[in-house]
Every structure is written in structure tokens, then in C-alpha cells.
Amino acid sequence: MIVNVILAILVLSVIIIVHEFGHFIVAKANGVTVLEFALGFGPKLIHFKKGETVYSIKLLPFGGACMMEGEDGESENEHAFGKAKLPRRMLIVCAGALMNFLVGFLIVLAVMRPNGPNGGYIVSTISEVNPASTAAADGGLEAGDEILKIDGYHILVRTDFD
């Protein structure tokens, strides 16, 4: 139970870091001053400053922030978020969600990677054949067989059987 909670917090933290990093990297690329890049809420546990940005890990790991100059109010700084042109601000705001989609896509590619000599994707491999199944025996199915097609339709993932 406690291991599941720790794993859930770690997964959530990775999702948050990826999301906030999207805002961070696009803001930096567009010349917007990032004041703080933080994982978590509450008091700072660990922090250091590099350039104009404070990098921190905070007590409660349920969130994060990429705080930019002029994001919450007016700022006279020419590198403030509010001084950036509208398309750049829109890109900075959307970058967090775009990074989450990109990482999700990369995870799907990693999980659905080609395998076997013929390429393809994760397919259903028969682990055992029920001895009581005459249809399986008549069809010649054996343990270790991979089902690649049914009635001419390619089987790409296990759920294609549903």
C-alpha cells in the first residue's frame, strides 16, 4: 500500500516536471524571464539559483510552478511575460500541455515498439491451449503461437480481440 502511494507521487511528480518544463523551456527560448521553477508547494526543502531563476523542491509534491516575470501583474521589465507578443505568450501557455502529449506519445511508442523478425507491435502470444477446446486443437493452435491476423485484419494490440 505505501509503495503504491510512493509510486503514485513519483509518477505525478514526473508528469508535473514535464509539464512545467514545457512552460520553462519555451519561455526561456522566447526571452521571458523565469523567476522560479519549482516542484511542489509549501516551504522550500532544496533550492539554488542559477542566473535569474531559482530552482526548488518544496515540501508538498502535489504540483509545481514555472513563475515568470510579469505573469501575475504588471512589470516594467522588457523580458516580462506580459511584454512578449501574443503568439509567444500563447505558445508558452500551451507548451506545458504539449510536453505532456509529447511524453505520452513517446511512452506509447516505447511500449508499442516493433518486435520479432517481421516487425509489428505487441501481439497476443498464446501462453497455453485449453485441452478441452476442440476448436483450438482442430485449428492447430499451440502454446507460443502469435496471433497476427484474424480474417485478414491485422492484430496490433491485445485489445484488438475485443
mmCIF file of C-alpha atoms in Angstrom, residues 19-78:
data_model
loop_
_atom_site.group_PDB
_atom_site.id
_atom_site.type_symbol
_atom_site.label_atom_id
_atom_site.label_comp_id
_atom_site.label_asym_id
_atom_site.label_seq_id
_atom_site.Cartn_x
_atom_site.Cartn_y
_atom_site.Cartn_z
ATOM 1 C CA HIS A 19 4.536 19.958 -17.848
ATOM 2 C CA GLU A 20 6.316 22.801 -16.078
ATOM 3 C CA PHE A 21 9.494 22.174 -18.089
ATOM 4 C CA GLY A 22 7.429 22.781 -21.238
ATOM 5 C CA HIS A 23 6.479 26.253 -19.977
ATOM 6 C CA PHE A 24 10.046 26.851 -18.771
ATOM 7 C CA ILE A 25 11.922 25.910 -21.939
ATOM 8 C CA VAL A 26 9.579 27.818 -24.267
ATOM 9 C CA ALA A 27 9.624 30.892 -22.002
ATOM 10 C CA LYS A 28 13.435 30.857 -21.922
ATOM 11 C CA ALA A 29 13.604 30.328 -25.709
ATOM 12 C CA ASN A 30 11.386 33.395 -26.178
ATOM 13 C CA GLY A 31 13.422 35.614 -23.868
ATOM 14 C CA VAL A 32 10.942 35.678 -20.979
ATOM 15 C CA THR A 33 12.487 35.897 -17.511
ATOM 16 C CA VAL A 34 11.675 32.835 -15.389
ATOM 17 C CA LEU A 35 11.866 33.734 -11.701
ATOM 18 C CA GLU A 36 11.329 30.249 -10.247
ATOM 19 C CA PHE A 37 10.994 26.662 -11.461
ATOM 20 C CA ALA A 38 9.501 24.648 -8.596
ATOM 21 C CA LEU A 39 8.308 21.128 -7.940
ATOM 22 C CA GLY A 40 5.744 21.052 -5.149
ATOM 23 C CA PHE A 41 4.069 23.580 -2.871
ATOM 24 C CA GLY A 42 4.822 24.974 0.565
ATOM 25 C CA PRO A 43 8.192 25.676 2.136
ATOM 26 C CA LYS A 44 11.333 25.066 0.112
ATOM 27 C CA LEU A 45 13.280 21.938 1.019
ATOM 28 C CA ILE A 46 16.065 22.366 -1.516
ATOM 29 C CA HIS A 47 16.776 25.362 -3.722
ATOM 30 C CA PHE A 48 19.536 27.018 -5.682
ATOM 31 C CA LYS A 49 19.778 29.960 -8.026
ATOM 32 C CA LYS A 50 21.312 29.866 -11.483
ATOM 33 C CA GLY A 51 21.153 33.085 -13.450
ATOM 34 C CA GLU A 52 17.844 34.815 -12.726
ATOM 35 C CA THR A 53 15.997 31.555 -11.963
ATOM 36 C CA VAL A 54 15.554 29.846 -8.589
ATOM 37 C CA TYR A 55 15.172 26.067 -8.891
ATOM 38 C CA SER A 56 13.412 24.486 -5.921
ATOM 39 C CA ILE A 57 11.840 21.352 -4.499
ATOM 40 C CA LYS A 58 9.118 22.090 -1.962
ATOM 41 C CA LEU A 59 7.548 20.122 0.868
ATOM 42 C CA LEU A 60 4.254 19.006 -0.727
ATOM 43 C CA PRO A 61 4.900 17.175 -4.042
ATOM 44 C CA PHE A 62 1.393 17.728 -5.461
ATOM 45 C CA GLY A 63 2.042 20.432 -8.023
ATOM 46 C CA GLY A 64 4.655 22.721 -9.393
ATOM 47 C CA ALA A 65 5.215 26.093 -10.947
ATOM 48 C CA CYS A 66 7.115 27.978 -13.582
ATOM 49 C CA MET A 67 6.851 31.544 -12.315
ATOM 50 C CA MET A 68 7.657 34.177 -14.911
ATOM 51 C CA GLU A 69 8.341 37.876 -14.538
ATOM 52 C CA GLY A 70 5.125 39.848 -15.077
ATOM 53 C CA GLU A 71 2.913 36.760 -15.242
ATOM 54 C CA ASP A 72 0.682 37.792 -12.322
ATOM 55 C CA GLY A 73 0.793 41.532 -12.767
ATOM 56 C CA GLU A 74 2.363 44.497 -14.446
ATOM 57 C CA SER A 75 6.106 44.630 -14.886
ATOM 58 C CA GLU A 76 8.340 47.204 -16.492
ATOM 59 C CA ASN A 77 10.938 44.532 -17.328
ATOM 60 C CA GLU A 78 11.232 44.187 -21.115
#
